Amino acid sequence: MGALLLSFTSCSTTEEVPPPPAAACAEPTGTPVEHQGTVSAAETWVASSPHLIKGPLTLRAPVTVEGCAVVRVAAGLSVGVDSGGSLVTAGSAERPVRFEPAEQGKPWGQIRVSAPGTARLSWTTFSGGGASSFLDGTLYVGNSTALPGLRPLFVDHVTIQGSSSPGVWLAGTTGFAEGATDLVVTGSGSQDQPEPLALNPNALGTVPRGTYTGNRSDAIFVSSTVASSSIWYLGQNATLRDVGVPYRVDGLRVGNSDAQATLTVEAGVELRFTQGQTLEIYDARSALIAAGTSARPVVFTSARATPAPGDWTGLRFGGLNAQDSLENVRVLYAGGSCQCSSFGCNYLQGTFDVSSAILLFTQPPRAFITGSRIEHSAGHGILRGWNGAADVSFLGSNTFADVAGCTETLPRDQDGRCPTDPPCPKSP
């Protein structure tokens, strides 16, 4: 399998989506057209009459919704897009499409796309949805459980507002289609899942530019719990863009025994890790490239509102790749339990524990961490946990503050031996 490349693009402020031109749509005055059951032949929903979804609806054939059309959905009901089906909203700047509740104050369910069904949504507003039985998004995409993942959801100037759950939920290994752009999610999220987007790891590199603020929590949720049970890791190349809000990461593995990957994080991206979680680079076939700048570093930190040292484990390299590079990064509040011991020569006081903000178990050919800062680690700063030479040091090109253990540890020699009193440089 080819290497997985995940890129994170950086930006210090939310990227503003220009306001659309004034719409030229008149309210539909025709007799309402009712929809329920299964659509098995192609249909076009015209704009002259409102459309009412009064019962569960499944699309197994193409449905095109004309610009200016208004679709009203009864409380709790959803539209399924199954194999053979597609939903195309043919809106434009002057002739947008609207999906809204049939009764004010009674939210509807979701557009539920089951790949290979597809949705191509242009200049469309979805309001008052997200009240499906599982509270898993106004737009839900699933049924892709292999690599490379399917990309059945295209959005272009789509707004989701007032969703009772995340605006978009990308399950399995699905993602946004190439070219997706200008997505706005606002006023959305549930108590349990307050973010505008909930993503499986293989959707990371597909997030479109847009605006994701004004929600219960302005962050993008990434978790294996949203993924396929068989492919819960990042297993394909991707570029993660900075879309103006941080990523809340419930643990992330890059690559696996059956997949190799390169994760590239662009300047300005901030990843906030939940309690006890890790960013793991599985082995030497996979890589992490974090390309921050001094003005816009890449930040790896805790997701807690009041962070503390050891909130999360840190960056763990199961092997080293020639592409690995951490430039101008910040690793904050890491050093939680790595459940590893006896690597290198320095242990945390009274234990054999070697928990560290950055864990290396293979001797690197060069000091690939530069211009970076490690702060508030409950363990060491950098674990040099290999057996071999100690000539690759990370002290000269990085800074450390509030590190409980050594700023970097001493590796064992080639025979696995340590000096009686190994040096342990300390941080301010």
mmCIF file of N, CA and C in Angstrom, residues 80-136:
data_model
loop_
_atom_site.group_PDB
_atom_site.id
_atom_site.type_symbol
_atom_site.label_atom_id
_atom_site.label_comp_id
_atom_site.label_asym_id
_atom_site.label_seq_id
_atom_site.Cartn_x
_atom_site.Cartn_y
_atom_site.Cartn_z
ATOM 1 N N GLY A 80 -32.812 9.048 3.206
ATOM 2 C CA GLY A 80 -31.710 8.142 2.955
ATOM 3 C C GLY A 80 -31.337 8.151 1.486
ATOM 4 N N VAL A 81 -30.029 8.127 1.222
ATOM 5 C CA VAL A 81 -29.535 8.039 -0.154
ATOM 6 C C VAL A 81 -28.741 6.748 -0.247
ATOM 7 N N ASP A 82 -29.317 5.752 -0.895
ATOM 8 C CA ASP A 82 -28.732 4.419 -0.921
ATOM 9 C C ASP A 82 -28.072 4.128 -2.269
ATOM 10 N N SER A 83 -27.593 2.913 -2.437
ATOM 11 C CA SER A 83 -26.981 2.496 -3.693
ATOM 12 C C SER A 83 -27.920 2.767 -4.855
ATOM 13 N N GLY A 84 -27.396 3.385 -5.901
ATOM 14 C CA GLY A 84 -28.210 3.769 -7.044
ATOM 15 C C GLY A 84 -28.826 5.136 -6.905
ATOM 16 N N GLY A 85 -28.802 5.675 -5.705
ATOM 17 C CA GLY A 85 -29.416 6.969 -5.458
ATOM 18 C C GLY A 85 -28.413 8.091 -5.419
ATOM 19 N N SER A 86 -28.888 9.280 -5.727
ATOM 20 C CA SER A 86 -28.075 10.482 -5.573
ATOM 21 C C SER A 86 -28.996 11.649 -5.270
ATOM 22 N N LEU A 87 -28.486 12.594 -4.519
ATOM 23 C CA LEU A 87 -29.201 13.824 -4.233
ATOM 24 C C LEU A 87 -28.361 14.976 -4.755
ATOM 25 N N VAL A 88 -28.908 15.720 -5.695
ATOM 26 C CA VAL A 88 -28.220 16.878 -6.265
ATOM 27 C C VAL A 88 -29.076 18.105 -5.997
ATOM 28 N N THR A 89 -28.536 19.059 -5.249
ATOM 29 C CA THR A 89 -29.230 20.334 -5.089
ATOM 30 C C THR A 89 -28.562 21.325 -6.033
ATOM 31 N N ALA A 90 -29.321 21.798 -6.998
ATOM 32 C CA ALA A 90 -28.772 22.627 -8.070
ATOM 33 C C ALA A 90 -28.978 24.107 -7.773
ATOM 34 N N GLY A 91 -28.577 24.514 -6.567
ATOM 35 C CA GLY A 91 -28.704 25.908 -6.208
ATOM 36 C C GLY A 91 -27.618 26.762 -6.840
ATOM 37 N N SER A 92 -27.808 28.059 -6.775
ATOM 38 C CA SER A 92 -26.813 29.024 -7.230
ATOM 39 C C SER A 92 -26.838 30.189 -6.264
ATOM 40 N N ALA A 93 -25.946 31.145 -6.454
ATOM 41 C CA ALA A 93 -25.886 32.288 -5.546
ATOM 42 C C ALA A 93 -27.218 33.027 -5.506
ATOM 43 N N GLU A 94 -27.856 33.194 -6.668
ATOM 44 C CA GLU A 94 -29.120 33.920 -6.746
ATOM 45 C C GLU A 94 -30.321 33.020 -6.503
ATOM 46 N N ARG A 95 -30.139 31.702 -6.616
ATOM 47 C CA ARG A 95 -31.264 30.777 -6.512
ATOM 48 C C ARG A 95 -30.907 29.608 -5.570
ATOM 49 N N PRO A 96 -30.735 29.910 -4.268
ATOM 50 C CA PRO A 96 -30.348 28.854 -3.330
ATOM 51 C C PRO A 96 -31.509 27.911 -3.014
ATOM 52 N N VAL A 97 -31.140 26.725 -2.522
ATOM 53 C CA VAL A 97 -32.092 25.703 -2.091
ATOM 54 C C VAL A 97 -32.183 25.738 -0.570
ATOM 55 N N ARG A 98 -33.374 25.430 -0.032
ATOM 56 C CA ARG A 98 -33.540 25.379 1.428
ATOM 57 C C ARG A 98 -34.153 24.046 1.853
ATOM 58 N N PHE A 99 -33.550 23.449 2.898
ATOM 59 C CA PHE A 99 -34.165 22.338 3.631
ATOM 60 C C PHE A 99 -34.448 22.858 5.026
ATOM 61 N N GLU A 100 -35.674 22.687 5.512
ATOM 62 C CA GLU A 100 -36.044 23.280 6.800
ATOM 63 C C GLU A 100 -37.128 22.437 7.468
ATOM 64 N N PRO A 101 -37.381 22.666 8.755
ATOM 65 C CA PRO A 101 -38.432 21.896 9.427
ATOM 66 C C PRO A 101 -39.812 22.208 8.854
ATOM 67 N N ALA A 102 -40.662 21.183 8.809
ATOM 68 C CA ALA A 102 -42.037 21.399 8.368
ATOM 69 C C ALA A 102 -42.805 22.221 9.387
ATOM 70 N N GLU A 103 -42.446 22.062 10.645
ATOM 71 C CA GLU A 103 -43.069 22.840 11.713
ATOM 72 C C GLU A 103 -41.979 23.527 12.512
ATOM 73 N N GLN A 104 -42.121 24.810 12.700
ATOM 74 C CA GLN A 104 -41.110 25.560 13.432
ATOM 75 C C GLN A 104 -40.934 24.988 14.840
ATOM 76 N N GLY A 105 -39.676 24.818 15.241
ATOM 77 C CA GLY A 105 -39.373 24.313 16.577
ATOM 78 C C GLY A 105 -39.390 22.809 16.690
ATOM 79 N N LYS A 106 -39.655 22.097 15.569
ATOM 80 C CA LYS A 106 -39.663 20.632 15.589
ATOM 81 C C LYS A 106 -38.598 20.128 14.609
ATOM 82 N N PRO A 107 -37.394 19.893 15.101
ATOM 83 C CA PRO A 107 -36.283 19.556 14.197
ATOM 84 C C PRO A 107 -36.502 18.246 13.467
ATOM 85 N N TRP A 108 -35.950 18.185 12.272
ATOM 86 C CA TRP A 108 -36.007 16.981 11.451
ATOM 87 C C TRP A 108 -34.728 16.175 11.628
ATOM 88 N N GLY A 109 -34.611 15.075 10.923
ATOM 89 C CA GLY A 109 -33.481 14.173 11.124
ATOM 90 C C GLY A 109 -32.252 14.548 10.330
ATOM 91 N N GLN A 110 -32.021 13.873 9.195
ATOM 92 C CA GLN A 110 -30.767 14.083 8.487
ATOM 93 C C GLN A 110 -30.890 13.623 7.042
ATOM 94 N N ILE A 111 -29.930 14.042 6.243
ATOM 95 C CA ILE A 111 -29.664 13.435 4.948
ATOM 96 C C ILE A 111 -28.633 12.351 5.224
ATOM 97 N N ARG A 112 -29.013 11.095 4.998
ATOM 98 C CA ARG A 112 -28.155 9.969 5.376
ATOM 99 C C ARG A 112 -27.687 9.249 4.111
ATOM 100 N N VAL A 113 -26.428 9.484 3.764
ATOM 101 C CA VAL A 113 -25.858 8.939 2.538
ATOM 102 C C VAL A 113 -25.123 7.646 2.859
ATOM 103 N N SER A 114 -25.552 6.563 2.224
ATOM 104 C CA SER A 114 -24.879 5.273 2.367
ATOM 105 C C SER A 114 -24.157 4.984 1.059
ATOM 106 N N ALA A 115 -22.825 5.091 1.077
ATOM 107 C CA ALA A 115 -22.056 4.851 -0.134
ATOM 108 C C ALA A 115 -22.355 3.441 -0.662
ATOM 109 N N PRO A 116 -22.479 3.306 -2.012
ATOM 110 C CA PRO A 116 -22.051 4.258 -3.043
ATOM 111 C C PRO A 116 -23.075 5.309 -3.430
ATOM 112 N N GLY A 117 -24.158 5.478 -2.668
ATOM 113 C CA GLY A 117 -25.008 6.634 -2.883
ATOM 114 C C GLY A 117 -24.199 7.911 -2.715
ATOM 115 N N THR A 118 -24.621 8.999 -3.358
ATOM 116 C CA THR A 118 -23.852 10.241 -3.329
ATOM 117 C C THR A 118 -24.767 11.440 -3.090
ATOM 118 N N ALA A 119 -24.154 12.519 -2.626
ATOM 119 C CA ALA A 119 -24.851 13.803 -2.493
ATOM 120 C C ALA A 119 -23.946 14.892 -3.045
ATOM 121 N N ARG A 120 -24.482 15.687 -3.945
ATOM 122 C CA ARG A 120 -23.757 16.828 -4.520
ATOM 123 C C ARG A 120 -24.603 18.062 -4.254
ATOM 124 N N LEU A 121 -24.155 18.871 -3.307
ATOM 125 C CA LEU A 121 -24.973 19.927 -2.736
ATOM 126 C C LEU A 121 -24.342 21.283 -3.029
ATOM 127 N N SER A 122 -25.087 22.149 -3.706
ATOM 128 C CA SER A 122 -24.571 23.460 -4.089
ATOM 129 C C SER A 122 -25.536 24.551 -3.646
ATOM 130 N N TRP A 123 -24.990 25.579 -3.019
ATOM 131 C CA TRP A 123 -25.747 26.759 -2.611
ATOM 132 C C TRP A 123 -27.056 26.330 -1.942
ATOM 133 N N THR A 124 -26.885 25.616 -0.821
ATOM 134 C CA THR A 124 -28.024 25.048 -0.101
ATOM 135 C C THR A 124 -27.873 25.320 1.384
ATOM 136 N N THR A 125 -29.000 25.657 2.017
ATOM 137 C CA THR A 125 -29.028 25.838 3.464
ATOM 138 C C THR A 125 -29.872 24.742 4.096
ATOM 139 N N PHE A 126 -29.294 24.063 5.079
ATOM 140 C CA PHE A 126 -29.995 23.059 5.867
ATOM 141 C C PHE A 126 -30.184 23.634 7.269
ATOM 142 N N SER A 127 -31.398 23.880 7.661
ATOM 143 C CA SER A 127 -31.647 24.456 8.986
ATOM 144 C C SER A 127 -32.551 23.544 9.796
ATOM 145 N N GLY A 128 -32.298 23.510 11.097
ATOM 146 C CA GLY A 128 -33.176 22.807 12.018
ATOM 147 C C GLY A 128 -33.173 21.301 11.887
ATOM 148 N N GLY A 129 -32.064 20.699 11.402
ATOM 149 C CA GLY A 129 -31.984 19.247 11.291
ATOM 150 C C GLY A 129 -31.145 18.662 12.411
ATOM 151 N N GLY A 130 -30.594 17.471 12.157
ATOM 152 C CA GLY A 130 -29.678 16.838 13.105
ATOM 153 C C GLY A 130 -30.342 16.086 14.226
ATOM 154 N N ALA A 131 -31.684 15.886 14.162
ATOM 155 C CA ALA A 131 -32.386 15.220 15.261
ATOM 156 C C ALA A 131 -32.683 13.761 14.925
ATOM 157 N N SER A 132 -31.733 13.087 14.282
ATOM 158 C CA SER A 132 -31.888 11.657 14.039
ATOM 159 C C SER A 132 -31.830 10.905 15.365
ATOM 160 N N SER A 133 -32.191 9.636 15.335
ATOM 161 C CA SER A 133 -32.256 8.880 16.588
ATOM 162 C C SER A 133 -30.904 8.769 17.264
ATOM 163 N N PHE A 134 -29.810 8.810 16.480
ATOM 164 C CA PHE A 134 -28.474 8.704 17.061
ATOM 165 C C PHE A 134 -27.785 10.059 17.209
ATOM 166 N N LEU A 135 -28.456 11.135 16.853
ATOM 167 C CA LEU A 135 -27.876 12.485 16.923
ATOM 168 C C LEU A 135 -26.505 12.504 16.240
ATOM 169 N N ASP A 136 -26.469 11.996 15.004
ATOM 170 C CA ASP A 136 -25.195 11.901 14.283
ATOM 171 C C ASP A 136 -25.207 12.727 12.994
#
